[in-house]
């Protein structure tokens, strides 16, 4: 749902029947350009923060509750403030905000009774990280201007998702929402938890296309992949005990020893090791305005997710296969955790309209679904809006 920041204040007042003026915080979603599932393997990723964002408005209250409303789900939530520290997950949307509140309490930030009004235009469950946007905006709202170093903010919101929500995610989504910058992509080193900003060529448009499918397999398969990568590390560490994560494995070393790794972990490792290398190559190609190479790396990354990591699905494979045959397209791949969600495509700016029309037509004919497109201009990271 489109969010108009100036209208949120009125919506807050109307919903909570209150005359107070809330403070509004914004945290963006992100689209990852290359390096998928490499974050929890401590490799590189290459995302941009989006103008699509989650807005959390907050005001103190005297009712003794931690109270929230999600405009997008039309759902209320409340819990006595005294119950926050021991609250258990309910396996629903409120886990994201309660998880964040608990992490702040653990760091010694008291939380006072308050009302939160949540409105987001990041599509949920589509690989553009609505969850991190919600977590980071909530954390900023609950901090209310109290100082926390940005890396701590990214790490605490990641812990909320991995420990409370129960999704063993890497650092990419929350990190990007915090550190995103207008006009630049981030090359994040997930081991050192540092990043460089990389300028993208201005002769290309980045277009995300939502397949509108979300296979339920997502969460369990994610856990499975995390476990399979661990198995691969264990097998490789038998050969070189210095290997603590797949980040420590170069492509050249992997190719030499891969036969010693059992088949499934071998395929998973091949994706992670090669996609980490592709991030480095992509950043270099971007610096050289080499769009053909960037496009080639996109498609190689997709094939790696399709055949080695096995996290794509028919719908997104079809979208990519269709896109790469269209005029003005340099490359296309699935983005995000997998099993549906969005593809991301590098397109010549003057070919974008025709690309969207043709892809829409083909996808409708095949799946009777109309994809939703998002222009992906790199936008700023999280902060206070009003
Ligand atoms: P993604 O992060 O790729 O969008 P996830 O499955 O990680 O997908 O997170 C989506 C979940 O985050 C939703 O199912 C919902 O529980 C929560 N969420 C995201 N945005 C909102 C929102 N605006 N209001 C309430 N919950 C939200
Ligand atoms: Mg998410």
Short mmCIF file of C-alpha atoms and ligand atoms in Angstrom, two decimals:
data_model
loop_
_atom_site.label_atom_id
_atom_site.label_comp_id
_atom_site.label_asym_id
_atom_site.label_seq_id
_atom_site.Cartn_x
_atom_site.Cartn_y
_atom_site.Cartn_z
CA UNK A 1 0.00 0.00 0.00
CA UNK A 2 1.40 3.43 -0.90
CA UNK A 3 2.42 5.42 2.15
CA UNK A 4 2.17 9.21 2.19
CA UNK A 5 4.32 10.27 5.17
CA UNK A 6 2.35 13.46 5.91
CA UNK A 7 -0.90 11.54 6.13
CA UNK A 8 0.41 9.06 8.65
CA UNK A 9 0.17 11.52 11.53
CA UNK A 10 -3.55 11.99 10.92
CA UNK A 11 -4.05 8.25 10.51
CA UNK A 12 -2.25 7.66 13.80
CA UNK A 13 -4.50 10.15 15.61
CA UNK A 14 -7.63 8.72 14.09
CA UNK A 15 -6.76 5.14 14.85
CA UNK A 16 -5.70 5.69 18.44
CA UNK A 17 -8.31 8.45 19.05
CA UNK A 18 -5.54 10.69 20.25
CA UNK A 19 -4.61 14.35 19.88
CA UNK A 20 -0.86 13.85 20.28
CA UNK A 21 1.61 14.33 17.44
CA UNK A 22 3.62 11.14 16.91
CA UNK A 23 7.22 11.03 15.70
CA UNK A 24 7.60 9.13 12.40
CA UNK A 25 10.55 6.91 11.49
CA UNK A 26 11.27 5.36 8.11
CA UNK A 27 13.30 2.26 7.27
CA UNK A 28 13.67 1.05 3.68
CA UNK A 29 13.26 -2.34 2.08
CA UNK A 30 16.04 -3.51 -0.17
CA UNK A 31 16.70 -5.34 -3.37
CA UNK A 32 19.75 -7.53 -3.48
CA UNK A 33 21.52 -7.32 -6.83
CA UNK A 34 23.86 -10.27 -6.40
CA UNK A 35 25.23 -12.60 -3.71
CA UNK A 36 22.24 -14.65 -2.52
CA UNK A 37 22.32 -16.62 0.76
CA UNK A 38 25.96 -15.61 1.02
CA UNK A 39 25.37 -13.40 4.07
CA UNK A 40 24.99 -16.20 6.64
CA UNK A 41 28.03 -17.84 5.04
CA UNK A 42 29.93 -14.63 5.86
CA UNK A 43 30.58 -13.80 2.20
CA UNK A 44 29.70 -10.69 0.21
CA UNK A 45 26.33 -9.30 -0.82
CA UNK A 46 25.48 -6.37 -3.08
CA UNK A 47 22.10 -4.76 -2.25
CA UNK A 48 20.54 -1.34 -2.64
CA UNK A 49 18.09 0.28 -0.22
CA UNK A 50 14.75 1.17 -1.83
CA UNK A 51 12.40 4.11 -1.68
CA UNK A 52 9.78 1.51 -0.66
CA UNK A 53 9.86 1.65 3.13
CA UNK A 54 8.16 0.91 6.41
CA UNK A 55 7.00 3.91 8.47
CA UNK A 56 6.51 3.57 12.20
CA UNK A 57 4.86 6.45 14.06
CA UNK A 58 5.17 6.46 17.83
CA UNK A 59 3.83 8.45 20.76
CA UNK A 60 4.05 7.84 24.50
CA UNK A 61 0.82 6.75 26.19
CA UNK A 62 -0.53 6.44 29.72
CA UNK A 63 -2.35 3.10 29.35
CA UNK A 64 0.54 0.93 30.52
CA UNK A 65 0.57 -1.03 27.25
CA UNK A 66 2.87 -1.69 24.33
CA UNK A 67 0.24 -1.16 21.66
CA UNK A 68 0.56 -1.34 17.88
CA UNK A 69 -1.54 -1.28 14.75
CA UNK A 70 -0.48 -2.50 11.31
CA UNK A 71 -2.35 -0.55 8.66
CA UNK A 72 -1.29 -3.08 6.02
CA UNK A 73 -2.73 -6.07 7.84
CA UNK A 74 -5.48 -4.08 9.59
CA UNK A 75 -4.43 -5.79 12.81
CA UNK A 76 -4.10 -4.48 16.36
CA UNK A 77 -1.75 -5.82 18.96
CA UNK A 78 -1.22 -5.01 22.60
CA UNK A 79 0.57 -6.38 25.61
CA UNK A 80 1.15 -4.92 29.11
CA UNK A 81 4.53 -3.25 29.11
CA UNK A 82 5.55 -5.31 32.17
CA UNK A 83 5.01 -8.53 30.17
CA UNK A 84 7.39 -7.55 27.35
CA UNK A 85 10.59 -9.05 28.79
CA UNK A 86 9.11 -12.56 29.09
CA UNK A 87 6.79 -12.47 26.06
CA UNK A 88 6.89 -15.59 23.89
CA UNK A 89 6.61 -15.66 20.08
CA UNK A 90 3.03 -15.95 18.78
CA UNK A 91 4.09 -16.91 15.25
CA UNK A 92 2.49 -13.84 13.71
CA UNK A 93 3.47 -10.33 12.59
CA UNK A 94 3.76 -8.93 16.12
CA UNK A 95 6.79 -11.18 16.73
CA UNK A 96 8.88 -8.77 14.63
CA UNK A 97 8.12 -5.78 16.87
CA UNK A 98 8.11 -7.66 20.19
CA UNK A 99 11.42 -9.27 19.22
CA UNK A 100 12.91 -5.83 18.64
CA UNK A 101 11.52 -4.51 21.94
CA UNK A 102 13.03 -7.46 23.83
CA UNK A 103 16.43 -6.95 22.22
CA UNK A 104 16.38 -3.29 23.24
CA UNK A 105 15.47 -4.25 26.81
CA UNK A 106 18.37 -6.71 26.86
CA UNK A 107 20.72 -3.88 25.87
CA UNK A 108 19.39 -1.85 28.80
CA UNK A 109 17.02 0.53 26.98
CA UNK A 110 13.81 0.84 29.04
CA UNK A 111 10.58 0.88 27.00
CA UNK A 112 7.71 3.08 28.14
CA UNK A 113 4.03 2.53 27.35
CA UNK A 114 3.42 3.67 23.79
CA UNK A 115 1.31 3.49 20.63
CA UNK A 116 2.87 2.47 17.32
CA UNK A 117 1.18 2.96 13.96
CA UNK A 118 2.80 0.88 11.21
CA UNK A 119 2.37 1.58 7.49
CA UNK A 120 4.62 0.08 4.85
CA UNK A 121 4.82 0.08 1.10
CA UNK A 122 7.33 -2.76 0.97
CA UNK A 123 5.35 -5.76 -0.32
CA UNK A 124 5.44 -8.47 2.37
CA UNK A 125 6.96 -11.84 1.59
CA UNK A 126 8.28 -10.83 -1.84
CA UNK A 127 12.01 -10.84 -1.23
CA UNK A 128 12.29 -7.06 -0.77
CA UNK A 129 12.65 -7.40 2.98
CA UNK A 130 9.55 -5.95 4.49
CA UNK A 131 10.55 -7.71 7.70
CA UNK A 132 13.86 -5.88 8.16
CA UNK A 133 12.18 -2.58 7.25
CA UNK A 134 9.61 -3.21 9.99
CA UNK A 135 12.26 -4.22 12.53
CA UNK A 136 14.59 -1.29 11.89
CA UNK A 137 11.80 1.32 11.84
CA UNK A 138 10.42 -0.16 15.09
CA UNK A 139 13.84 -0.11 16.76
CA UNK A 140 14.37 3.55 15.83
CA UNK A 141 10.89 4.41 17.07
CA UNK A 142 11.44 2.66 20.41
CA UNK A 143 14.89 4.23 20.79
CA UNK A 144 13.28 7.63 20.28
CA UNK A 145 16.53 9.42 19.61
CA UNK A 146 18.63 7.54 22.20
CA UNK A 147 22.05 6.85 20.71
CA UNK A 148 22.92 3.44 19.32
CA UNK A 149 25.75 2.90 16.82
CA UNK A 150 24.30 1.95 13.40
CA UNK A 151 26.03 -1.44 13.34
CA UNK A 152 24.50 -2.24 16.75
CA UNK A 153 21.11 -1.27 15.36
CA UNK A 154 21.55 -3.65 12.42
CA UNK A 155 22.77 -6.46 14.68
CA UNK A 156 20.04 -6.10 17.28
CA UNK A 157 17.28 -6.16 14.66
CA UNK A 158 18.89 -9.22 13.05
CA UNK A 159 18.90 -10.92 16.47
CA UNK A 160 15.20 -10.07 16.84
CA UNK A 161 14.50 -11.96 13.62
CA UNK A 162 16.82 -14.90 14.19
CA UNK A 163 16.20 -15.41 17.93
CA UNK A 164 12.58 -14.32 18.42
CA UNK A 165 10.90 -14.73 15.03
CA UNK A 166 12.97 -17.87 14.48
CA UNK A 167 14.31 -17.13 11.00
CA UNK A 168 18.06 -17.87 10.98
CA UNK A 169 18.80 -14.92 8.67
CA UNK A 170 22.11 -13.28 7.89
CA UNK A 171 22.91 -9.62 8.33
CA UNK A 172 22.14 -8.29 4.84
CA UNK A 173 18.56 -7.06 5.17
CA UNK A 174 18.85 -5.12 8.41
CA UNK A 175 22.32 -3.84 7.51
CA UNK A 176 21.09 -2.45 4.19
CA UNK A 177 18.05 -0.84 5.76
CA UNK A 178 20.37 0.94 8.21
CA UNK A 179 23.30 1.83 5.94
CA UNK A 180 21.58 2.36 2.56
CA UNK A 181 22.55 5.47 0.65
CA UNK A 182 20.81 7.44 -2.08
CA UNK A 183 22.42 6.80 -5.45
CA UNK A 184 24.70 3.95 -4.38
CA UNK A 185 24.74 0.19 -3.93
CA UNK A 186 26.45 -1.38 -0.93
CA UNK A 187 29.05 -4.09 -1.19
CA UNK A 188 28.80 -5.63 2.27
CA UNK A 189 31.45 -7.89 3.71
CA UNK A 190 29.34 -10.02 6.04
CA UNK A 191 32.35 -11.33 7.95
CA UNK A 192 33.94 -8.02 8.91
CA UNK A 193 30.48 -6.35 8.92
CA UNK A 194 31.78 -3.44 6.89
CA UNK A 195 30.76 -2.06 3.52
CA UNK A 196 31.81 0.07 0.59
CA UNK A 197 29.43 2.20 -1.43
CA UNK A 198 29.55 1.43 -5.15
CA UNK A 199 28.23 3.70 -7.85
CA UNK A 200 26.07 1.97 -10.46
CA UNK A 201 26.22 2.92 -14.14
CA UNK A 202 23.63 5.61 -14.92
CA UNK A 203 22.85 4.00 -18.26
CA UNK A 204 20.87 1.17 -16.68
CA UNK A 205 17.60 0.89 -14.83
CA UNK A 206 17.09 -1.72 -12.15
CA UNK A 207 13.59 -3.16 -12.28
CA UNK A 208 12.15 -5.57 -9.73
CA UNK A 209 9.23 -7.70 -10.90
CA UNK A 210 7.02 -9.40 -8.34
CA UNK A 211 5.97 -12.88 -9.45
CA UNK A 212 3.24 -12.75 -6.78
CA UNK A 213 3.99 -16.30 -5.75
CA UNK A 214 5.24 -17.31 -2.36
CA UNK A 215 5.79 -20.98 -1.82
CA UNK A 216 5.31 -22.04 1.76
CA UNK A 217 8.47 -24.08 1.46
CA UNK A 218 10.39 -20.83 2.05
CA UNK A 219 11.14 -20.90 5.76
CA UNK A 220 11.86 -24.61 6.14
CA UNK A 221 14.02 -24.70 3.01
CA UNK A 222 15.96 -21.70 4.31
CA UNK A 223 16.78 -23.62 7.50
CA UNK A 224 17.72 -26.64 5.41
CA UNK A 225 20.14 -24.57 3.32
CA UNK A 226 21.76 -23.14 6.46
CA UNK A 227 22.27 -26.72 7.72
CA UNK A 228 23.58 -27.98 4.35
CA UNK A 229 26.14 -25.18 4.23
CA UNK A 230 27.31 -26.23 7.69
CA UNK A 231 27.70 -29.80 6.43
CA UNK A 232 29.79 -28.51 3.54
CA UNK A 233 32.01 -26.54 5.93
CA UNK A 234 32.52 -29.64 8.09
CA UNK A 235 33.52 -31.74 5.07
CA UNK A 236 35.92 -29.09 3.75
CA UNK A 237 37.39 -28.51 7.23
CA UNK A 238 38.49 -32.18 7.21
CA UNK A 239 40.80 -31.20 4.36
CA UNK A 240 41.72 -27.73 5.62
CA UNK A 241 40.98 -27.16 9.34
CA UNK A 242 41.40 -23.42 8.74
CA UNK A 243 38.01 -23.33 6.99
CA UNK A 244 35.42 -22.00 9.46
CA UNK A 245 32.81 -20.83 6.96
CA UNK A 246 32.27 -21.00 3.19
CA UNK A 247 33.75 -17.51 3.06
CA UNK A 248 37.13 -19.12 3.72
CA UNK A 249 36.85 -21.24 0.55
CA UNK A 250 38.11 -19.79 -2.73
CA UNK A 251 36.56 -20.93 -6.00
CA UNK A 252 39.86 -22.37 -7.14
CA UNK A 253 40.34 -24.39 -3.90
CA UNK A 254 36.71 -25.56 -4.03
CA UNK A 255 37.09 -26.84 -7.58
CA UNK A 256 40.12 -28.86 -6.53
CA UNK A 257 38.55 -30.53 -3.48
CA UNK A 258 34.84 -30.65 -4.35
CA UNK A 259 34.77 -34.40 -4.95
CA UNK A 260 35.43 -34.94 -1.23
CA UNK A 261 32.20 -33.16 -0.33
CA UNK A 262 28.92 -35.16 -0.42
CA UNK A 263 26.67 -34.26 -3.37
CA UNK A 264 24.02 -32.01 -1.81
CA UNK A 265 26.38 -29.94 0.40
CA UNK A 266 28.74 -29.78 -2.59
CA UNK A 267 26.08 -28.18 -4.78
CA UNK A 268 25.13 -25.73 -2.02
CA UNK A 269 28.77 -24.81 -1.45
CA UNK A 270 29.35 -24.35 -5.18
CA UNK A 271 26.60 -21.74 -5.25
CA UNK A 272 27.86 -19.87 -2.19
CA UNK A 273 31.52 -19.87 -3.21
CA UNK A 274 30.78 -18.85 -6.81
CA UNK A 275 28.17 -16.22 -5.88
CA UNK A 276 30.57 -14.59 -3.41
CA UNK A 277 33.09 -14.34 -6.25
CA UNK A 278 30.38 -12.96 -8.52
CA UNK A 279 29.77 -10.10 -6.07
CA UNK A 280 33.40 -9.07 -6.36
CA UNK A 281 33.28 -9.36 -10.15
CA UNK A 282 29.99 -7.48 -10.33
CA UNK A 283 31.31 -4.56 -8.27
CA UNK A 284 34.32 -4.33 -10.58
CA UNK A 285 32.17 -4.48 -13.70
CA UNK A 286 29.92 -1.79 -12.22
CA UNK A 287 32.90 0.49 -11.61
CA UNK A 288 33.89 -0.02 -15.27
CA UNK A 289 30.34 0.57 -16.57
CA UNK A 290 30.53 -2.90 -18.09
CA UNK A 291 26.84 -3.67 -18.40
CA UNK A 292 27.28 -6.75 -20.54
CA UNK A 293 29.45 -8.34 -17.85
CA UNK A 294 27.03 -7.27 -15.12
CA UNK A 295 24.20 -8.90 -17.07
CA UNK A 296 26.20 -12.07 -17.62
CA UNK A 297 26.89 -12.31 -13.88
CA UNK A 298 23.18 -11.84 -13.14
CA UNK A 299 22.22 -14.78 -15.30
CA UNK A 300 25.06 -16.96 -13.97
CA UNK A 301 23.86 -16.20 -10.44
CA UNK A 302 20.31 -17.18 -11.35
CA UNK A 303 21.41 -20.48 -12.87
CA UNK A 304 23.46 -21.17 -9.76
CA UNK A 305 20.37 -20.61 -7.58
CA UNK A 306 18.28 -22.68 -9.96
CA UNK A 307 20.50 -25.75 -10.29
CA UNK A 308 22.93 -25.74 -7.35
CA UNK A 309 21.16 -23.99 -4.49
CA UNK A 310 17.76 -25.11 -5.78
CA UNK A 311 15.80 -22.17 -4.36
CA UNK A 312 13.97 -20.91 -7.45
CA UNK A 313 10.58 -22.07 -8.73
CA UNK A 314 8.89 -22.39 -12.14
CA UNK A 315 7.35 -18.93 -12.03
CA UNK A 316 10.57 -16.99 -11.38
CA UNK A 317 12.54 -19.21 -13.77
CA UNK A 318 9.96 -18.38 -16.43
CA UNK A 319 10.25 -14.67 -15.66
CA UNK A 320 14.03 -14.74 -15.98
CA UNK A 321 14.00 -16.88 -19.13
CA UNK A 322 11.46 -14.52 -20.70
CA UNK A 323 13.23 -11.34 -19.59
CA UNK A 324 16.66 -12.23 -20.95
CA UNK A 325 15.22 -12.66 -24.46
CA UNK A 326 13.68 -9.17 -24.50
CA UNK A 327 15.37 -6.17 -26.18
CA UNK A 328 17.41 -3.89 -23.92
CA UNK A 329 17.80 -6.47 -21.14
CA UNK A 330 21.35 -7.08 -19.88
CA UNK A 331 20.50 -9.74 -17.34
CA UNK A 332 17.88 -10.98 -14.91
CA UNK A 333 17.79 -13.11 -11.77
CA UNK A 334 15.67 -13.98 -8.78
CA UNK A 335 16.38 -11.84 -5.72
CA UNK A 336 15.83 -12.61 -2.05
CA UNK A 337 15.40 -15.82 -0.08
CA UNK A 338 13.75 -17.75 -2.90
CA UNK A 339 10.80 -19.97 -3.90
CA UNK A 340 8.99 -17.02 -5.44
CA UNK A 341 9.04 -13.30 -4.74
CA UNK A 342 10.77 -10.90 -7.09
CA UNK A 343 13.17 -11.02 -9.97
CA UNK A 344 15.56 -8.13 -10.58
CA UNK A 345 16.50 -7.12 -14.09
CA UNK A 346 19.05 -4.73 -15.59
CA UNK A 347 17.36 -2.86 -18.43
CA UNK A 348 18.31 -0.04 -20.82
CA UNK A 349 16.27 2.97 -19.63
CA UNK A 350 14.51 3.49 -22.97
CA UNK A 351 13.53 -0.20 -23.14
CA UNK A 352 11.86 -0.38 -19.71
CA UNK A 353 8.26 0.25 -20.84
CA UNK A 354 8.35 -2.37 -23.58
CA UNK A 355 10.12 -4.81 -21.23
CA UNK A 356 7.37 -4.45 -18.65
CA UNK A 357 4.60 -4.83 -21.22
CA UNK A 358 6.09 -7.92 -22.83
CA UNK A 359 6.91 -9.61 -19.55
CA UNK A 360 3.41 -8.87 -18.25
CA UNK A 361 1.82 -10.33 -21.37
CA UNK A 362 3.92 -13.51 -21.29
CA UNK A 363 3.46 -14.05 -17.54
CA UNK A 364 -0.31 -13.52 -17.78
CA UNK A 365 -0.60 -15.98 -20.62
CA UNK A 366 1.36 -18.61 -18.72
CA UNK A 367 0.23 -18.15 -15.11
CA UNK A 368 -2.80 -15.87 -15.32
CA UNK A 369 -1.06 -13.47 -12.94
CA UNK A 370 -0.08 -9.83 -13.52
CA UNK A 371 3.41 -9.09 -12.20
CA UNK A 372 3.96 -5.88 -10.23
CA UNK A 373 6.99 -3.78 -11.14
CA UNK A 374 9.11 -1.55 -8.92
CA UNK A 375 11.71 0.94 -10.16
CA UNK A 376 14.72 0.44 -7.94
CA UNK A 377 16.53 3.75 -7.48
CA UNK A 378 19.01 3.42 -4.60
CA UNK A 379 17.50 5.33 -1.65
CA UNK A 380 18.69 6.48 1.77
CA UNK A 381 18.90 4.28 4.86
CA UNK A 382 16.68 4.48 7.92
CA UNK A 383 16.02 7.63 9.91
CA UNK A 384 13.52 10.02 11.42
CA UNK A 385 11.01 11.51 8.97
CA UNK A 386 8.76 13.87 10.91
P1 LIG B 1 10.14 -10.27 3.32
O1 LIG B 1 11.01 -9.75 4.40
O2 LIG B 1 10.90 -10.74 2.14
O3 LIG B 1 9.07 -9.31 2.92
P2 LIG B 1 9.43 -12.14 5.37
O4 LIG B 1 8.68 -13.42 5.35
O5 LIG B 1 10.80 -12.14 5.91
O6 LIG B 1 9.38 -11.56 3.88
O7 LIG B 1 8.62 -11.07 6.22
C1 LIG B 1 7.25 -10.83 5.97
C2 LIG B 1 6.50 -10.75 7.29
O8 LIG B 1 6.89 -9.55 7.99
C3 LIG B 1 5.00 -10.62 7.12
O9 LIG B 1 4.41 -11.90 6.97
C4 LIG B 1 4.59 -9.96 8.43
O10 LIG B 1 4.55 -10.90 9.48
C5 LIG B 1 5.79 -9.03 8.70
N1 LIG B 1 5.49 -7.69 8.16
C6 LIG B 1 6.12 -7.05 7.17
N2 LIG B 1 5.59 -5.82 6.94
C7 LIG B 1 4.58 -5.69 7.81
C8 LIG B 1 3.62 -4.66 8.09
N3 LIG B 1 3.60 -3.54 7.40
N4 LIG B 1 2.73 -4.88 9.09
C9 LIG B 1 2.74 -6.03 9.79
N5 LIG B 1 3.62 -7.02 9.57
C10 LIG B 1 4.52 -6.88 8.60
MG1 LIG B 2 12.42 -10.89 5.50
#
